Short mmCIF file of C-alpha atoms in Angstrom, two decimals:
data_model
loop_
_atom_site.label_atom_id
_atom_site.label_comp_id
_atom_site.label_asym_id
_atom_site.label_seq_id
_atom_site.Cartn_x
_atom_site.Cartn_y
_atom_site.Cartn_z
CA UNK A 1 -22.44 -14.99 -44.70
CA UNK A 2 -20.81 -17.44 -42.22
CA UNK A 3 -22.31 -19.69 -39.65
CA UNK A 4 -20.73 -19.01 -36.67
CA UNK A 5 -21.23 -21.64 -34.00
CA UNK A 6 -22.51 -20.33 -30.45
CA UNK A 7 -23.31 -22.89 -27.53
CA UNK A 8 -26.74 -23.15 -26.49
CA UNK A 9 -25.92 -25.04 -23.02
CA UNK A 10 -28.44 -27.82 -21.98
CA UNK A 11 -27.35 -31.31 -20.46
CA UNK A 12 -26.75 -34.23 -22.50
CA UNK A 13 -28.94 -37.35 -21.81
CA UNK A 14 -28.40 -39.69 -19.05
CA UNK A 15 -27.76 -42.39 -21.78
CA UNK A 16 -24.85 -40.65 -23.43
CA UNK A 17 -21.37 -42.40 -22.72
CA UNK A 18 -18.58 -40.57 -20.91
CA UNK A 19 -15.96 -40.26 -23.57
CA UNK A 20 -15.32 -37.37 -25.23
CA UNK A 21 -12.14 -35.05 -26.68
CA UNK A 22 -11.76 -33.18 -23.62
CA UNK A 23 -7.79 -33.27 -23.08
CA UNK A 24 -5.56 -31.01 -20.60
CA UNK A 25 -1.77 -31.39 -21.54
CA UNK A 26 1.50 -29.44 -20.79
CA UNK A 27 1.60 -27.69 -24.35
CA UNK A 28 -2.12 -27.36 -25.46
CA UNK A 29 -5.77 -28.19 -24.24
CA UNK A 30 -8.77 -28.85 -26.17
CA UNK A 31 -12.07 -28.04 -24.81
CA UNK A 32 -14.45 -29.47 -27.27
CA UNK A 33 -18.00 -28.09 -27.93
CA UNK A 34 -19.99 -30.93 -26.14
CA UNK A 35 -18.43 -29.24 -22.81
CA UNK A 36 -20.37 -26.16 -23.14
CA UNK A 37 -23.34 -27.02 -20.88
CA UNK A 38 -25.35 -25.09 -18.11
CA UNK A 39 -23.57 -26.17 -15.26
CA UNK A 40 -20.50 -24.78 -16.42
CA UNK A 41 -21.59 -21.16 -17.01
CA UNK A 42 -20.51 -18.52 -14.66
CA UNK A 43 -22.57 -15.09 -13.79
CA UNK A 44 -20.68 -12.03 -14.54
CA UNK A 45 -20.56 -8.76 -12.02
CA UNK A 46 -22.23 -5.81 -13.49
CA UNK A 47 -24.24 -7.71 -16.03
CA UNK A 48 -27.82 -8.69 -16.18
CA UNK A 49 -29.77 -11.59 -17.86
CA UNK A 50 -26.16 -12.97 -18.85
CA UNK A 51 -24.06 -15.82 -18.38
CA UNK A 52 -20.62 -16.84 -19.72
CA UNK A 53 -18.71 -19.82 -20.49
CA UNK A 54 -15.04 -19.18 -19.54
CA UNK A 55 -12.56 -20.77 -21.83
CA UNK A 56 -9.24 -19.18 -20.69
CA UNK A 57 -7.61 -17.35 -17.84
CA UNK A 58 -4.48 -17.18 -16.85
CA UNK A 59 -3.30 -20.00 -14.24
CA UNK A 60 -0.46 -22.08 -13.70
CA UNK A 61 -0.03 -24.64 -16.66
CA UNK A 62 -2.50 -22.64 -18.81
CA UNK A 63 -3.12 -19.39 -20.37
CA UNK A 64 -0.38 -16.78 -19.18
CA UNK A 65 -1.36 -13.58 -21.34
CA UNK A 66 -5.07 -13.38 -21.95
CA UNK A 67 -8.58 -14.51 -20.66
CA UNK A 68 -11.43 -15.80 -23.39
CA UNK A 69 -15.12 -16.04 -22.52
CA UNK A 70 -18.45 -16.83 -24.48
CA UNK A 71 -20.84 -14.59 -23.25
CA UNK A 72 -24.68 -14.95 -23.94
CA UNK A 73 -26.98 -12.07 -23.41
CA UNK A 74 -30.72 -12.55 -23.33
CA UNK A 75 -33.50 -10.06 -24.34
CA UNK A 76 -32.82 -6.79 -22.15
CA UNK A 77 -29.45 -8.02 -20.65
CA UNK A 78 -26.19 -6.24 -21.08
CA UNK A 79 -23.90 -4.11 -19.07
CA UNK A 80 -23.37 -0.73 -18.51
CA UNK A 81 -19.81 -1.10 -17.20
CA UNK A 82 -18.60 -4.40 -18.57
CA UNK A 83 -14.72 -3.91 -17.87
CA UNK A 84 -13.67 -3.84 -14.48
CA UNK A 85 -9.87 -3.14 -14.99
CA UNK A 86 -9.00 0.18 -16.67
CA UNK A 87 -5.41 -1.28 -18.14
CA UNK A 88 -7.12 -4.23 -19.98
CA UNK A 89 -8.05 -4.11 -23.51
CA UNK A 90 -10.31 -6.53 -25.32
CA UNK A 91 -12.41 -7.75 -28.31
CA UNK A 92 -15.56 -8.91 -28.84
CA UNK A 93 -16.80 -10.75 -32.02
CA UNK A 94 -20.43 -11.33 -32.04
CA UNK A 95 -21.51 -15.00 -33.15
CA UNK A 96 -25.27 -14.70 -32.84
CA UNK A 97 -27.93 -12.15 -32.79
CA UNK A 98 -27.55 -8.60 -32.37
CA UNK A 99 -25.88 -5.83 -29.78
CA UNK A 100 -26.07 -2.48 -29.04
CA UNK A 101 -22.56 -1.31 -28.29
CA UNK A 102 -21.53 2.32 -27.08
CA UNK A 103 -18.02 3.06 -27.31
CA UNK A 104 -17.08 6.24 -26.08
CA UNK A 105 -20.23 8.02 -26.71
CA UNK A 106 -20.78 6.62 -30.28
CA UNK A 107 -23.63 3.76 -30.50
CA UNK A 108 -22.82 0.88 -32.99
CA UNK A 109 -25.33 -2.01 -33.88
CA UNK A 110 -23.30 -5.23 -34.15
CA UNK A 111 -24.75 -7.80 -36.01
CA UNK A 112 -23.33 -11.43 -36.76
CA UNK A 113 -19.86 -11.21 -37.86
CA UNK A 114 -19.72 -7.55 -35.75
CA UNK A 115 -15.89 -7.15 -34.19
CA UNK A 116 -14.89 -4.22 -31.83
CA UNK A 117 -11.61 -3.68 -30.20
CA UNK A 118 -11.73 -1.91 -27.17
CA UNK A 119 -8.75 -0.07 -26.22
CA UNK A 120 -7.29 -0.17 -22.62
CA UNK A 121 -9.27 2.55 -20.95
CA UNK A 122 -12.00 2.79 -23.46
CA UNK A 123 -15.77 3.84 -22.22
CA UNK A 124 -18.19 1.28 -23.38
CA UNK A 125 -21.19 -0.70 -22.48
CA UNK A 126 -23.37 -3.52 -24.40
CA UNK A 127 -27.11 -4.20 -24.53
CA UNK A 128 -29.27 -6.52 -26.28
CA UNK A 129 -32.24 -4.62 -27.27
CA UNK A 130 -33.67 -7.50 -29.47
CA UNK A 131 -35.92 -10.31 -28.61
CA UNK A 132 -33.65 -12.84 -29.17
CA UNK A 133 -30.48 -14.25 -27.55
CA UNK A 134 -27.00 -12.69 -28.61
CA UNK A 135 -23.54 -14.34 -28.26
CA UNK A 136 -20.21 -13.23 -28.47
CA UNK A 137 -16.43 -14.28 -27.81
CA UNK A 138 -14.72 -11.86 -25.61
CA UNK A 139 -11.20 -11.68 -25.12
CA UNK A 140 -9.35 -9.59 -22.79
CA UNK A 141 -5.59 -8.99 -22.40
CA UNK A 142 -3.35 -6.31 -20.13
CA UNK A 143 -2.45 -3.59 -22.50
CA UNK A 144 1.53 -3.21 -22.68
CA UNK A 145 2.14 0.42 -23.34
CA UNK A 146 4.79 1.30 -25.67
CA UNK A 147 6.22 4.79 -25.75
CA UNK A 148 4.91 6.71 -28.66
CA UNK A 149 2.62 4.55 -29.72
CA UNK A 150 -1.54 4.37 -28.73
CA UNK A 151 -3.85 1.63 -29.64
CA UNK A 152 -7.34 3.13 -30.43
CA UNK A 153 -10.65 1.57 -30.43
CA UNK A 154 -12.46 0.67 -33.48
CA UNK A 155 -15.38 -1.23 -34.67
CA UNK A 156 -15.83 -3.33 -37.98
CA UNK A 157 -17.14 -6.46 -39.53
CA UNK A 158 -15.95 -9.96 -40.50
CA UNK A 159 -17.72 -9.37 -43.68
CA UNK A 160 -15.90 -6.21 -44.13
CA UNK A 161 -12.51 -7.15 -44.19
CA UNK A 162 -10.89 -9.08 -47.41
CA UNK A 163 -9.14 -12.10 -46.02
CA UNK A 164 -5.27 -11.86 -47.21
CA UNK A 165 -4.32 -15.32 -48.73
CA UNK A 166 -0.87 -16.89 -47.35
CA UNK A 167 1.93 -16.87 -49.85
CA UNK A 168 1.81 -19.48 -52.45
CA UNK A 169 -1.45 -21.03 -51.35
CA UNK A 170 -3.51 -19.63 -54.16
CA UNK A 171 -6.31 -18.52 -51.54
CA UNK A 172 -6.51 -21.57 -49.85
CA UNK A 173 -5.25 -20.43 -46.61
CA UNK A 174 -5.99 -17.02 -45.84
CA UNK A 175 -6.27 -14.44 -42.73
CA UNK A 176 -8.51 -11.86 -42.10
CA UNK A 177 -6.45 -9.10 -40.13
CA UNK A 178 -8.42 -6.57 -38.16
CA UNK A 179 -5.26 -4.76 -37.48
CA UNK A 180 -2.01 -3.91 -39.43
CA UNK A 181 0.73 -6.45 -38.42
CA UNK A 182 3.26 -3.59 -38.34
CA UNK A 183 1.06 -1.56 -36.16
CA UNK A 184 3.26 -1.62 -33.07
CA UNK A 185 0.39 0.15 -31.10
CA UNK A 186 -1.28 -3.33 -30.77
CA UNK A 187 0.27 -5.92 -28.62
CA UNK A 188 -2.29 -8.70 -29.25
CA UNK A 189 -3.91 -9.49 -32.77
CA UNK A 190 -7.57 -11.24 -32.87
CA UNK A 191 -8.11 -12.44 -36.27
CA UNK A 192 -10.19 -15.19 -38.42
CA UNK A 193 -7.74 -17.94 -40.03
CA UNK A 194 -9.64 -19.54 -43.32
CA UNK A 195 -9.09 -22.62 -44.68
CA UNK A 196 -10.54 -24.12 -47.73
CA UNK A 197 -11.20 -27.81 -47.89
CA UNK A 198 -8.35 -29.79 -48.39
CA UNK A 199 -6.08 -27.07 -47.38
CA UNK A 200 -3.20 -27.04 -44.78
CA UNK A 201 -0.50 -25.59 -42.70
CA UNK A 202 2.21 -27.48 -44.12
CA UNK A 203 4.72 -27.19 -41.54
CA UNK A 204 4.63 -27.48 -37.53
CA UNK A 205 4.75 -23.82 -36.58
CA UNK A 206 7.03 -23.50 -33.34
CA UNK A 207 6.84 -19.82 -32.14
CA UNK A 208 6.65 -17.46 -29.02
CA UNK A 209 3.30 -16.25 -29.42
CA UNK A 210 0.67 -18.09 -27.26
CA UNK A 211 -2.59 -18.94 -29.04
CA UNK A 212 -6.35 -19.21 -28.08
CA UNK A 213 -8.29 -20.57 -30.97
CA UNK A 214 -12.05 -21.27 -31.31
CA UNK A 215 -13.62 -22.66 -34.32
CA UNK A 216 -16.18 -20.83 -35.86
CA UNK A 217 -17.23 -23.33 -38.74
CA UNK A 218 -16.02 -26.44 -40.34
CA UNK A 219 -13.75 -29.24 -39.05
CA UNK A 220 -9.86 -30.26 -39.59
CA UNK A 221 -7.09 -32.26 -37.85
CA UNK A 222 -5.13 -30.59 -35.85
CA UNK A 223 -1.45 -31.22 -34.89
CA UNK A 224 -0.81 -30.04 -31.46
CA UNK A 225 2.52 -30.81 -30.18
CA UNK A 226 3.10 -34.47 -31.20
CA UNK A 227 -0.69 -35.37 -31.32
CA UNK A 228 -3.28 -35.03 -34.20
CA UNK A 229 -6.47 -34.15 -32.76
CA UNK A 230 -9.93 -33.96 -34.65
CA UNK A 231 -11.32 -30.58 -33.97
CA UNK A 232 -14.69 -29.11 -35.10
CA UNK A 233 -17.11 -25.73 -34.97
CA UNK A 234 -17.55 -24.85 -31.34
CA UNK A 235 -14.29 -26.48 -29.91
CA UNK A 236 -11.71 -24.20 -28.18
CA UNK A 237 -7.93 -24.96 -28.29
CA UNK A 238 -5.26 -23.41 -26.16
CA UNK A 239 -1.50 -23.53 -27.31
CA UNK A 240 1.24 -22.63 -24.92
CA UNK A 241 4.35 -20.74 -26.55
CA UNK A 242 6.28 -22.61 -28.83
CA UNK A 243 3.82 -25.56 -29.04
CA UNK A 244 4.33 -27.02 -32.60
CA UNK A 245 1.00 -26.72 -34.41
CA UNK A 246 -0.15 -27.25 -38.09
CA UNK A 247 -3.62 -28.80 -39.39
CA UNK A 248 -5.42 -30.33 -42.37
CA UNK A 249 -9.12 -28.93 -43.02
CA UNK A 250 -11.32 -31.68 -43.53
CA UNK A 251 -14.28 -30.11 -45.49
CA UNK A 252 -16.85 -30.43 -47.08
CA UNK A 253 -17.32 -26.60 -46.28
CA UNK A 254 -14.26 -23.87 -44.86
CA UNK A 255 -12.65 -24.32 -41.84
CA UNK A 256 -12.42 -21.48 -39.93
CA UNK A 257 -11.35 -20.29 -36.28
CA UNK A 258 -10.90 -16.98 -34.36
CA UNK A 259 -7.26 -16.65 -33.51
CA UNK A 260 -5.89 -14.71 -30.58
CA UNK A 261 -1.67 -14.16 -30.31
CA UNK A 262 0.42 -11.88 -28.44
CA UNK A 263 2.54 -9.68 -30.60
CA UNK A 264 5.00 -6.77 -30.97
CA UNK A 265 6.76 -6.50 -27.68
CA UNK A 266 10.15 -7.22 -26.17
CA UNK A 267 10.34 -10.05 -23.69
CA UNK A 268 10.58 -8.92 -20.26
CA UNK A 269 13.60 -10.37 -18.38
CA UNK A 270 13.35 -8.25 -14.94
#
């Protein structure tokens, strides 16, 4: 069972120095876990006993295709209508606690590692019926319809999906794919990437997909454009399209992150 990172908020002591790893550049942004404090949370309309950390949103010089939030739901909290926009799809991934997800009339009990793809227009709600805090990642994207294809909602778990090893890596680098990459009904993938200690991406990936990466566990040194940056569980990285990227996993345990990317659509020019 994985130990997924979730923020606990709070504030650092007055004795803490200000130096940190937070950086915003044209090609990438790193939001370290130490930034996820009480004073940067937002309340979400239509939610009760809930707060959120907004990691990414479409603004000039930052994310262009998606938003990503960490949502913390206290006991008895939740929302009867979480998604306010009919054309928006989403993924929620539970990192702490338990939530009851009602999706198109069916109730699903999500535990840690629970994953739900919520198709645009789906009717869904969430409730924390336990006595403990629940925390989840929520990724949202405006769905691009494609004639002849319809993305359908589904619920699964990290623990139930076998990671697929990358060719020639002997399983040292693997990806948990929650949808078939060849299924054109999906215009975004939210996967989990796992590196064993010492494993690497052995070339600088440079591609059209925009990325949001939330480190679930472990640590690594990540190549972002022309910089090497240390990252660890709880850190978030945004990578613009075509930002060169690679990494070395530092150990002693696995390095795992939740990865967003936009896929499977023609480039719009008009």
